[in-house]
Amino acid sequence: MANELVTVCLPPAADSDLRASLATALAPFDMNGNHKPYQGEGDQWRIGRPGAEFTVVSGREDDPRLVRDPTPFRGEPRDLVPGLCDGGPRELLDFAAMRAQAGCPIRSVATDHLLTLDGVWTCDYFLTDSLDMDSCLDGLPPHTLVVRLRIHC
């Protein structure tokens, strides 16, 4: 079984009950359901994946809208770094800094899959131009929630 990194886009209202909103958005891709055709599959998920956090816009590290899941990962306590998060409104995520850190001016958000606001499951390895996934994320409205998940599939 694989553990894949998924970036999920949600409408701003999803922050009122983030876990329920994520469960609803991911339901069509739950391999335990009877959904055809499968676009992606997962049987369980958790918010965040250590080492795959988003960079927070400088000066906004304490914004309460940022998503940081302190749940231990594989039995180990999770260190939450102030300048990193598991998600939040697009306006608080610094994709330019992520590009600079990766040393790649094009690719900001390395992810295996993207679930768009429209509910479309996009796989990085199916894209002919890797810029498409980043263009989608860069073009999101500022208050759109963007959350990182680890999905077991």
Short mmCIF file of C-alpha atoms in Angstrom, two decimals:
data_model
loop_
_atom_site.label_atom_id
_atom_site.label_comp_id
_atom_site.label_asym_id
_atom_site.label_seq_id
_atom_site.Cartn_x
_atom_site.Cartn_y
_atom_site.Cartn_z
CA MET A 1 0.00 0.00 0.00
CA ALA A 2 1.19 3.49 -0.85
CA ASN A 3 1.07 6.67 1.14
CA GLU A 4 0.54 9.54 -1.25
CA LEU A 5 0.60 13.29 -0.80
CA VAL A 6 -2.64 14.97 -1.78
CA THR A 7 -3.36 18.68 -1.90
CA VAL A 8 -7.06 19.44 -1.47
CA CYS A 9 -8.75 22.73 -2.38
CA LEU A 10 -11.90 23.66 -0.47
CA PRO A 11 -14.23 26.66 -0.38
CA PRO A 12 -13.58 29.14 2.46
CA ALA A 13 -16.64 28.00 4.45
CA ALA A 14 -15.00 24.59 4.90
CA ASP A 15 -12.97 25.94 7.81
CA SER A 16 -16.03 25.78 10.07
CA ASP A 17 -15.67 21.97 10.16
CA LEU A 18 -12.51 21.13 8.25
CA ARG A 19 -12.48 17.36 8.85
CA ALA A 20 -16.11 16.97 7.76
CA SER A 21 -15.47 19.13 4.68
CA LEU A 22 -12.43 17.03 3.76
CA ALA A 23 -14.39 13.80 4.26
CA THR A 24 -17.15 15.09 1.98
CA ALA A 25 -14.68 16.22 -0.71
CA LEU A 26 -12.82 12.88 -0.60
CA ALA A 27 -15.92 10.63 -0.43
CA PRO A 28 -16.14 10.05 -4.21
CA PHE A 29 -12.59 8.70 -4.14
CA ASP A 30 -12.98 6.35 -1.17
CA MET A 31 -12.05 2.90 -2.41
CA ASN A 32 -14.41 1.39 0.14
CA GLY A 33 -17.37 2.90 -1.71
CA ASN A 34 -19.03 1.90 -4.94
CA HIS A 35 -17.93 4.76 -7.18
CA LYS A 36 -17.21 4.31 -10.87
CA PRO A 37 -15.09 5.21 -12.62
CA TYR A 38 -12.40 5.60 -10.01
CA GLN A 39 -10.32 8.73 -10.52
CA GLY A 40 -8.23 8.13 -7.45
CA GLU A 41 -8.50 5.81 -4.53
CA GLY A 42 -7.79 5.96 -0.85
CA ASP A 43 -9.00 4.07 2.18
CA GLN A 44 -7.86 6.43 4.93
CA TRP A 45 -6.35 9.88 5.24
CA ARG A 46 -4.87 12.26 7.77
CA ILE A 47 -4.14 15.96 7.72
CA GLY A 48 -0.50 16.79 7.14
CA ARG A 49 2.62 14.91 6.25
CA PRO A 50 5.89 15.75 8.00
CA GLY A 51 8.41 17.12 5.53
CA ALA A 52 5.72 18.17 3.06
CA GLU A 53 4.35 21.28 4.75
CA PHE A 54 3.47 24.56 3.07
CA THR A 55 5.59 27.65 3.70
CA VAL A 56 3.63 30.43 5.44
CA VAL A 57 3.77 34.01 4.18
CA SER A 58 6.28 35.91 6.33
CA GLY A 59 4.62 37.78 9.18
CA ARG A 60 1.49 35.60 9.08
CA GLU A 61 2.87 32.63 11.05
CA ASP A 62 0.41 33.18 13.93
CA ASP A 63 -2.72 33.50 11.83
CA PRO A 64 -5.39 31.30 13.48
CA ARG A 65 -6.72 30.20 10.07
CA LEU A 66 -3.58 28.16 9.41
CA VAL A 67 -4.03 24.39 9.65
CA ARG A 68 -1.49 22.58 11.81
CA ASP A 69 -2.28 19.06 12.92
CA PRO A 70 -0.24 18.10 16.02
CA THR A 71 -1.36 14.45 15.89
CA PRO A 72 1.66 12.15 16.27
CA PHE A 73 2.87 10.68 12.99
CA ARG A 74 3.74 6.98 13.04
CA GLY A 75 3.92 7.12 16.81
CA GLU A 76 6.37 10.03 16.86
CA PRO A 77 5.45 13.46 18.24
CA ARG A 78 5.07 15.99 15.48
CA ASP A 79 7.24 19.10 15.65
CA LEU A 80 5.26 22.06 14.37
CA VAL A 81 7.54 24.73 12.90
CA PRO A 82 6.11 28.30 13.02
CA GLY A 83 6.86 29.09 9.35
CA LEU A 84 5.29 25.86 8.08
CA CYS A 85 1.73 24.54 8.08
CA ASP A 86 -0.49 21.76 6.77
CA GLY A 87 -2.80 24.22 5.05
CA GLY A 88 -4.83 27.36 5.26
CA PRO A 89 -6.24 30.08 3.03
CA ARG A 90 -4.32 30.42 -0.24
CA GLU A 91 -3.39 34.00 0.67
CA LEU A 92 -1.33 32.71 3.64
CA LEU A 93 0.68 30.14 1.67
CA ASP A 94 3.92 31.35 0.13
CA PHE A 95 4.34 29.35 -3.06
CA ALA A 96 7.06 31.74 -4.30
CA ALA A 97 9.17 30.93 -1.23
CA MET A 98 8.56 27.22 -1.80
CA ARG A 99 9.76 27.64 -5.40
CA ALA A 100 12.88 29.48 -4.26
CA GLN A 101 13.66 26.89 -1.60
CA ALA A 102 13.27 24.07 -4.13
CA GLY A 103 15.49 25.98 -6.54
CA CYS A 104 12.85 25.70 -9.23
CA PRO A 105 11.13 28.83 -10.58
CA ILE A 106 8.26 26.80 -12.04
CA ARG A 107 7.37 24.11 -9.55
CA SER A 108 6.14 25.34 -6.16
CA VAL A 109 3.92 22.69 -4.71
CA ALA A 110 5.23 19.19 -5.17
CA THR A 111 2.28 16.86 -4.64
CA ASP A 112 1.25 13.48 -5.98
CA HIS A 113 -2.38 14.49 -6.48
CA LEU A 114 -4.52 17.61 -6.45
CA LEU A 115 -8.24 17.69 -5.69
CA THR A 116 -9.52 20.91 -7.24
CA LEU A 117 -12.36 23.13 -6.06
CA ASP A 118 -14.44 21.55 -8.81
CA GLY A 119 -13.88 18.06 -7.36
CA VAL A 120 -11.51 16.99 -10.12
CA TRP A 121 -8.77 14.58 -9.06
CA THR A 122 -5.55 15.50 -10.86
CA CYS A 123 -2.53 13.23 -10.83
CA ASP A 124 0.84 14.87 -11.37
CA TYR A 125 2.11 12.02 -13.51
CA PHE A 126 -0.85 12.35 -15.92
CA LEU A 127 -0.12 15.99 -16.73
CA THR A 128 1.78 16.78 -19.89
CA ASP A 129 3.02 20.05 -18.41
CA SER A 130 3.79 20.11 -14.67
CA LEU A 131 3.04 23.83 -14.66
CA ASP A 132 -0.70 23.05 -14.90
CA MET A 133 -0.98 21.93 -11.26
CA ASP A 134 0.89 24.98 -10.00
CA SER A 135 -1.12 27.27 -12.27
CA CYS A 136 -4.29 25.88 -10.75
CA LEU A 137 -3.02 26.57 -7.22
CA ASP A 138 -1.58 29.98 -8.07
CA GLY A 139 -4.88 31.02 -9.62
CA LEU A 140 -7.06 30.16 -6.64
CA PRO A 141 -9.06 32.92 -4.97
CA PRO A 142 -7.22 34.18 -1.84
CA HIS A 143 -9.64 32.71 0.72
CA THR A 144 -9.71 29.21 -0.81
CA LEU A 145 -8.54 26.62 1.71
CA VAL A 146 -5.61 24.51 0.56
CA VAL A 147 -4.80 21.51 2.77
CA ARG A 148 -2.14 18.82 2.62
CA LEU A 149 -3.15 15.23 3.34
CA ARG A 150 -1.42 11.91 3.49
CA ILE A 151 -3.66 9.30 1.91
CA HIS A 152 -3.19 5.58 2.32
CA CYS A 153 -4.18 3.89 -0.92
#
